[in-house]
Amino acid sequence: MIQTKRKGEWFEILIPEEWATYTVQDFFRHVWQAPKKQVHTLRMEKKVKVNNAEANWTQPLQVNDVLTIQFFQNEEFPVQPSYYEITVLHEDDHLLVVNKPAGMDTHPNSPTQNDTLANAVAYYLQSKGELRAFKHVHRLDKDTTGAVLFAKHPFIGAILDGMLEKREIKRTYVALVHGILKNKKGTIRESIGRDRHHPTRRRVSPTGQEAITHYQLVKTDSKRNLSLVQCSLDTGRTHQIRVHFSHIGHPLAGDILYGGKPIFLRQALHAVKIQLIHPFTKETITCPAPFLDEPKIFSDLDPYSI
């Protein structure tokens, strides 16, 4: 694991052997693959030091050099803080993973909306004295529960966006679907686009965006004609799991929008785990998300075993 430390507004990294010989410029470009604009800003505003001196961006780093970056200045929140008691699954100086309840949007859909998970995160950070330009790295549907990853400053946000695009952030879901699946595991590769006849609905469409869902059967309930499945995504399209399982004839229980029966108050879908390699420490971060509400569908399923 890489040795790191926070000192006020500054973040320190002790350069290991694997990162030595990179120039500071190439380190940002190749190790973190940071956006050029953000790197340029750090450079112009002199927010990077090596061994307590202003960084020479073209000089190679050495083993045990101390690279220091000013990440933690107070910034305006992107949304209005609003109280809601949140369940934090993981937190460090850079990342925050929160367990989203049902019936809550991930982020505001209008400037006046203040009852979302992002508003609650802003309140949580404000209560700790951390005024941060945080952002959600991905989102969940309003009635889908589970783990949501937030970046606590813009630089890590840009890196996590890149990791998400390269499929380096693993997201695992569990869903209850109608019918008994014939195959114990499989992959659904069907592009997804908007439904011209419905403002929020999506559909499988050859002209849509690529969408790939891997699934594995966990158990079946023949009495209620239901299957519990575990899913992982190679892509993150809106309503992806809901659309894909509806398309193969197994809509999610409770998901009326996509043909599910209203045997539950919401679609039976839960983001049960997030896993990633921390960009700065190289530590493996694994965040199982316990079930917050009481859908009996998941009552005997241990998220820590998935």
Short mmCIF file of C-alpha atoms in Angstrom, two decimals:
data_model
loop_
_atom_site.label_atom_id
_atom_site.label_comp_id
_atom_site.label_asym_id
_atom_site.label_seq_id
_atom_site.Cartn_x
_atom_site.Cartn_y
_atom_site.Cartn_z
CA MET A 1 0.00 0.00 0.00
CA ILE A 2 1.25 3.50 -0.83
CA GLN A 3 2.03 5.72 2.18
CA THR A 4 -0.11 8.86 2.18
CA LYS A 5 -0.99 11.57 4.69
CA ARG A 6 -3.20 14.63 4.85
CA LYS A 7 -1.77 17.87 6.24
CA GLY A 8 -4.45 20.55 6.32
CA GLU A 9 -5.24 21.52 2.73
CA TRP A 10 -2.37 19.39 1.41
CA PHE A 11 -2.13 15.71 0.55
CA GLU A 12 1.25 13.95 0.84
CA ILE A 13 2.39 10.85 -1.03
CA LEU A 14 5.67 9.06 -0.33
CA ILE A 15 6.89 8.01 -3.78
CA PRO A 16 7.47 4.22 -3.97
CA GLU A 17 9.91 2.48 -6.28
CA GLU A 18 7.19 1.72 -8.86
CA TRP A 19 6.51 5.45 -9.33
CA ALA A 20 10.12 6.65 -9.32
CA THR A 21 11.76 7.94 -12.54
CA TYR A 22 8.49 9.52 -13.72
CA THR A 23 8.69 13.28 -14.05
CA VAL A 24 5.96 15.06 -12.10
CA GLN A 25 4.26 15.88 -15.40
CA ASP A 26 4.35 12.28 -16.62
CA PHE A 27 3.29 11.00 -13.20
CA PHE A 28 0.01 12.94 -13.40
CA ARG A 29 -0.43 11.98 -17.05
CA HIS A 30 0.41 8.27 -16.98
CA VAL A 31 -0.07 7.02 -13.41
CA TRP A 32 -3.31 8.85 -12.63
CA GLN A 33 -4.27 9.69 -16.23
CA ALA A 34 -5.59 13.00 -14.92
CA PRO A 35 -7.31 15.46 -17.30
CA LYS A 36 -4.90 17.98 -18.87
CA LYS A 37 -7.05 20.92 -17.76
CA GLN A 38 -6.92 19.96 -14.08
CA VAL A 39 -3.20 19.25 -14.21
CA HIS A 40 -2.61 22.60 -15.91
CA THR A 41 -4.58 24.38 -13.17
CA LEU A 42 -2.57 22.68 -10.41
CA ARG A 43 0.64 23.66 -12.17
CA MET A 44 -0.30 27.30 -12.85
CA GLU A 45 -1.63 27.80 -9.31
CA LYS A 46 1.52 26.19 -7.81
CA LYS A 47 -0.46 23.56 -5.91
CA VAL A 48 2.13 20.83 -6.29
CA LYS A 49 5.35 20.49 -4.26
CA VAL A 50 8.17 17.96 -4.08
CA ASN A 51 10.02 17.74 -0.76
CA ASN A 52 8.39 21.02 0.39
CA ALA A 53 9.67 22.96 -2.63
CA GLU A 54 7.75 24.10 -5.69
CA ALA A 55 7.63 21.14 -8.07
CA ASN A 56 9.94 20.96 -11.07
CA TRP A 57 7.51 19.33 -13.50
CA THR A 58 10.20 17.95 -15.82
CA GLN A 59 12.49 16.46 -13.17
CA PRO A 60 12.21 12.71 -12.43
CA LEU A 61 10.88 11.72 -9.03
CA GLN A 62 13.04 9.64 -6.70
CA VAL A 63 12.14 6.87 -4.26
CA ASN A 64 10.95 8.41 -0.93
CA ASP A 65 10.38 11.84 -2.43
CA VAL A 66 7.37 13.49 -0.83
CA LEU A 67 4.88 14.67 -3.44
CA THR A 68 2.42 17.18 -1.96
CA ILE A 69 -0.77 18.41 -3.67
CA GLN A 70 -3.27 21.01 -2.49
CA PHE A 71 -6.58 19.14 -2.78
CA PHE A 72 -8.58 20.24 0.27
CA GLN A 73 -9.45 23.91 -0.03
CA ASN A 74 -12.97 24.92 0.98
CA GLU A 75 -15.27 25.17 -2.02
CA GLU A 76 -18.94 25.87 -2.56
CA PHE A 77 -21.24 22.85 -2.36
CA PRO A 78 -22.74 21.83 -5.71
CA VAL A 79 -26.14 21.40 -4.02
CA GLN A 80 -27.97 22.82 -1.00
CA PRO A 81 -27.28 20.90 2.24
CA SER A 82 -30.41 19.22 3.58
CA TYR A 83 -30.63 16.97 6.63
CA TYR A 84 -31.19 13.26 6.19
CA GLU A 85 -29.39 10.66 8.26
CA ILE A 86 -27.22 8.71 5.83
CA THR A 87 -25.45 5.37 6.20
CA VAL A 88 -21.77 5.70 5.33
CA LEU A 89 -20.16 2.49 4.06
CA HIS A 90 -16.66 3.90 3.47
CA GLU A 91 -15.00 7.27 3.85
CA ASP A 92 -11.51 8.68 3.53
CA ASP A 93 -10.16 12.08 2.52
CA HIS A 94 -11.06 11.45 -1.11
CA LEU A 95 -13.94 8.95 -1.36
CA LEU A 96 -17.34 8.54 0.22
CA VAL A 97 -19.62 5.53 -0.31
CA VAL A 98 -23.20 5.89 0.95
CA ASN A 99 -26.05 3.37 1.21
CA LYS A 100 -28.98 4.95 -0.65
CA PRO A 101 -32.51 4.24 0.61
CA ALA A 102 -35.52 3.68 -1.62
CA GLY A 103 -37.61 6.64 -2.77
CA MET A 104 -34.69 9.07 -2.98
CA ASP A 105 -33.05 10.51 -6.10
CA THR A 106 -29.26 10.34 -6.27
CA HIS A 107 -29.00 14.03 -7.21
CA PRO A 108 -31.37 16.97 -7.82
CA ASN A 109 -33.19 17.10 -11.14
CA SER A 110 -33.95 20.80 -10.72
CA PRO A 111 -32.25 23.73 -8.89
CA THR A 112 -34.94 23.76 -6.19
CA GLN A 113 -34.96 20.05 -5.34
CA ASN A 114 -33.31 19.45 -1.97
CA ASP A 115 -34.43 15.98 -0.87
CA THR A 116 -31.83 13.88 -2.69
CA LEU A 117 -28.88 11.79 -1.56
CA ALA A 118 -26.52 14.52 -2.78
CA ASN A 119 -28.28 17.09 -0.55
CA ALA A 120 -27.90 14.71 2.39
CA VAL A 121 -24.19 14.20 1.60
CA ALA A 122 -23.70 17.98 1.51
CA TYR A 123 -25.29 18.26 4.98
CA TYR A 124 -23.14 15.40 6.28
CA LEU A 125 -19.92 17.00 5.01
CA GLN A 126 -20.99 20.43 6.29
CA SER A 127 -21.56 18.98 9.76
CA LYS A 128 -17.91 17.82 9.69
CA GLY A 129 -16.68 21.23 8.56
CA GLU A 130 -15.78 19.96 5.08
CA LEU A 131 -16.96 22.32 2.34
CA ARG A 132 -16.21 20.34 -0.79
CA ALA A 133 -17.09 20.42 -4.49
CA PHE A 134 -18.07 16.75 -4.26
CA LYS A 135 -19.85 14.78 -7.00
CA HIS A 136 -21.56 11.45 -7.48
CA VAL A 137 -19.49 9.13 -9.68
CA HIS A 138 -22.52 7.09 -10.76
CA ARG A 139 -26.20 7.09 -9.87
CA LEU A 140 -29.03 4.75 -8.90
CA ASP A 141 -32.68 5.01 -9.87
CA LYS A 142 -34.96 6.64 -7.29
CA ASP A 143 -36.39 3.32 -6.07
CA THR A 144 -33.18 1.30 -6.33
CA THR A 145 -31.27 0.96 -3.07
CA GLY A 146 -27.63 0.41 -2.25
CA ALA A 147 -24.07 1.68 -2.60
CA VAL A 148 -23.35 5.00 -4.34
CA LEU A 149 -19.80 6.32 -4.76
CA PHE A 150 -19.03 10.04 -4.30
CA ALA A 151 -15.77 11.88 -5.02
CA LYS A 152 -14.91 14.46 -2.34
CA HIS A 153 -12.88 16.77 -4.58
CA PRO A 154 -12.74 17.43 -8.35
CA PHE A 155 -9.36 15.79 -8.98
CA ILE A 156 -10.34 12.39 -7.59
CA GLY A 157 -13.70 12.82 -9.33
CA ALA A 158 -12.00 13.03 -12.72
CA ILE A 159 -9.86 9.97 -11.97
CA LEU A 160 -12.87 7.94 -10.82
CA ASP A 161 -14.80 8.94 -13.94
CA GLY A 162 -11.97 7.47 -15.99
CA MET A 163 -11.90 4.31 -13.90
CA LEU A 164 -15.65 3.88 -14.33
CA GLU A 165 -15.33 4.26 -18.08
CA LYS A 166 -12.53 1.67 -18.14
CA ARG A 167 -14.65 -0.70 -15.99
CA GLU A 168 -12.19 -0.56 -13.09
CA ILE A 169 -14.97 0.09 -10.57
CA LYS A 170 -16.87 -3.13 -9.99
CA ARG A 171 -20.55 -2.75 -9.10
CA THR A 172 -22.59 -5.77 -8.00
CA TYR A 173 -26.39 -5.86 -7.79
CA VAL A 174 -29.02 -8.33 -6.64
CA ALA A 175 -32.47 -8.41 -8.21
CA LEU A 176 -35.62 -10.49 -7.88
CA VAL A 177 -37.14 -11.30 -11.26
CA HIS A 178 -40.34 -12.98 -12.37
CA GLY A 179 -40.04 -16.53 -13.63
CA ILE A 180 -37.49 -19.29 -13.18
CA LEU A 181 -34.29 -18.66 -15.13
CA LYS A 182 -33.22 -21.62 -17.25
CA ASN A 183 -29.52 -20.77 -17.22
CA LYS A 184 -27.53 -20.47 -13.99
CA LYS A 185 -25.38 -17.74 -15.50
CA GLY A 186 -25.26 -15.67 -18.64
CA THR A 187 -24.59 -12.32 -20.30
CA ILE A 188 -27.13 -9.99 -21.88
CA ARG A 189 -25.61 -7.89 -24.67
CA GLU A 190 -28.34 -5.62 -25.99
CA SER A 191 -27.98 -1.92 -26.80
CA ILE A 192 -30.31 0.42 -24.94
CA GLY A 193 -31.93 3.63 -26.18
CA ARG A 194 -34.81 5.93 -25.29
CA ASP A 195 -38.42 4.89 -25.81
CA ARG A 196 -39.99 7.49 -28.13
CA HIS A 197 -43.42 6.78 -26.66
CA HIS A 198 -42.54 7.29 -22.98
CA PRO A 199 -40.55 10.17 -21.38
CA THR A 200 -38.65 8.07 -18.81
CA ARG A 201 -38.73 4.57 -20.21
CA ARG A 202 -35.79 2.95 -22.03
CA ARG A 203 -35.85 0.02 -24.45
CA VAL A 204 -33.56 -2.39 -26.25
CA SER A 205 -32.67 -0.75 -29.55
CA PRO A 206 -30.04 -1.59 -32.20
CA THR A 207 -29.34 2.14 -32.52
CA GLY A 208 -28.93 2.62 -28.76
CA GLN A 209 -25.80 2.62 -26.61
CA GLU A 210 -23.89 -0.58 -25.92
CA ALA A 211 -25.09 -2.28 -22.74
CA ILE A 212 -23.68 -5.46 -21.16
CA THR A 213 -25.11 -7.19 -18.08
CA HIS A 214 -23.62 -10.37 -16.56
CA TYR A 215 -25.86 -12.38 -14.26
CA GLN A 216 -25.73 -15.41 -12.02
CA LEU A 217 -28.67 -17.25 -10.49
CA VAL A 218 -28.56 -17.20 -6.68
CA LYS A 219 -31.74 -19.14 -5.90
CA THR A 220 -35.29 -19.72 -7.09
CA ASP A 221 -38.71 -19.59 -5.42
CA SER A 222 -40.90 -21.96 -7.41
CA LYS A 223 -43.90 -21.33 -5.19
CA ARG A 224 -43.95 -17.63 -6.15
CA ASN A 225 -42.32 -18.21 -9.56
CA LEU A 226 -39.39 -15.88 -8.80
CA SER A 227 -35.62 -15.98 -9.29
CA LEU A 228 -33.00 -14.12 -7.27
CA VAL A 229 -30.07 -13.07 -9.46
CA GLN A 230 -26.70 -11.41 -8.89
CA CYS A 231 -25.64 -8.96 -11.62
CA SER A 232 -22.52 -7.06 -12.61
CA LEU A 233 -22.34 -4.37 -15.27
CA ASP A 234 -19.75 -3.62 -17.92
CA THR A 235 -21.72 -0.48 -18.81
CA GLY A 236 -23.92 1.90 -16.85
CA ARG A 237 -26.96 2.70 -18.98
CA THR A 238 -30.10 4.17 -17.44
CA HIS A 239 -32.39 1.36 -16.19
CA GLN A 240 -29.95 -1.19 -17.65
CA ILE A 241 -30.75 -4.19 -15.45
CA ARG A 242 -34.47 -3.43 -15.55
CA VAL A 243 -34.53 -3.14 -19.35
CA HIS A 244 -32.37 -6.20 -19.97
CA PHE A 245 -34.33 -8.59 -17.77
CA SER A 246 -37.64 -7.31 -19.09
CA HIS A 247 -36.32 -7.90 -22.61
CA ILE A 248 -35.54 -11.58 -21.93
CA GLY A 249 -38.98 -12.13 -20.40
CA HIS A 250 -38.04 -11.85 -16.71
CA PRO A 251 -38.99 -8.33 -15.54
CA LEU A 252 -38.06 -7.30 -12.03
CA ALA A 253 -40.66 -7.90 -9.35
CA GLY A 254 -42.39 -4.64 -8.49
CA ASP A 255 -41.12 -2.91 -11.64
CA ILE A 256 -44.42 -1.84 -13.20
CA LEU A 257 -42.70 0.38 -15.79
CA TYR A 258 -41.09 -2.65 -17.41
CA GLY A 259 -43.80 -5.27 -17.00
CA GLY A 260 -43.21 -6.42 -13.44
CA LYS A 261 -46.12 -7.24 -11.15
CA PRO A 262 -46.74 -4.94 -8.15
CA ILE A 263 -45.95 -7.58 -5.55
CA PHE A 264 -43.52 -5.08 -3.95
CA LEU A 265 -43.76 -1.31 -3.54
CA ARG A 266 -40.71 -0.77 -5.77
CA GLN A 267 -38.51 -2.64 -8.22
CA ALA A 268 -36.65 -5.36 -6.33
CA LEU A 269 -33.15 -4.13 -7.11
CA HIS A 270 -30.28 -3.42 -4.70
CA ALA A 271 -26.69 -2.29 -5.41
CA VAL A 272 -25.14 -4.72 -2.97
CA LYS A 273 -21.41 -3.99 -3.39
CA ILE A 274 -18.83 -1.60 -4.86
CA GLN A 275 -15.18 -2.56 -5.23
CA LEU A 276 -12.22 -0.58 -6.57
CA ILE A 277 -8.48 -0.05 -6.22
CA HIS A 278 -7.90 3.30 -4.51
CA PRO A 279 -6.05 5.50 -7.04
CA PHE A 280 -3.78 7.06 -4.40
CA THR A 281 -3.09 4.28 -1.87
CA LYS A 282 -3.56 1.25 -4.19
CA GLU A 283 -5.64 -0.30 -1.40
CA THR A 284 -8.55 -2.53 -2.43
CA ILE A 285 -11.75 -0.83 -1.25
CA THR A 286 -14.70 -3.24 -0.85
CA CYS A 287 -18.04 -1.87 0.30
CA PRO A 288 -20.90 -4.33 0.92
CA ALA A 289 -24.23 -2.50 1.34
CA PRO A 290 -26.67 -3.96 3.89
CA PHE A 291 -30.37 -3.87 3.02
CA LEU A 292 -31.91 -0.75 4.56
CA ASP A 293 -35.61 -1.49 4.14
CA GLU A 294 -37.38 -4.75 4.77
CA PRO A 295 -38.05 -6.45 1.49
CA LYS A 296 -38.42 -10.08 2.56
CA ILE A 297 -36.91 -10.94 -0.83
CA PHE A 298 -33.42 -10.21 0.49
CA SER A 299 -33.90 -11.08 4.16
CA ASP A 300 -31.76 -14.24 4.12
CA LEU A 301 -29.09 -12.92 1.77
CA ASP A 302 -25.84 -11.73 3.37
CA PRO A 303 -24.29 -8.86 1.37
CA TYR A 304 -20.90 -9.60 2.95
CA SER A 305 -20.85 -13.03 1.28
CA ILE A 306 -21.27 -11.69 -2.27
#
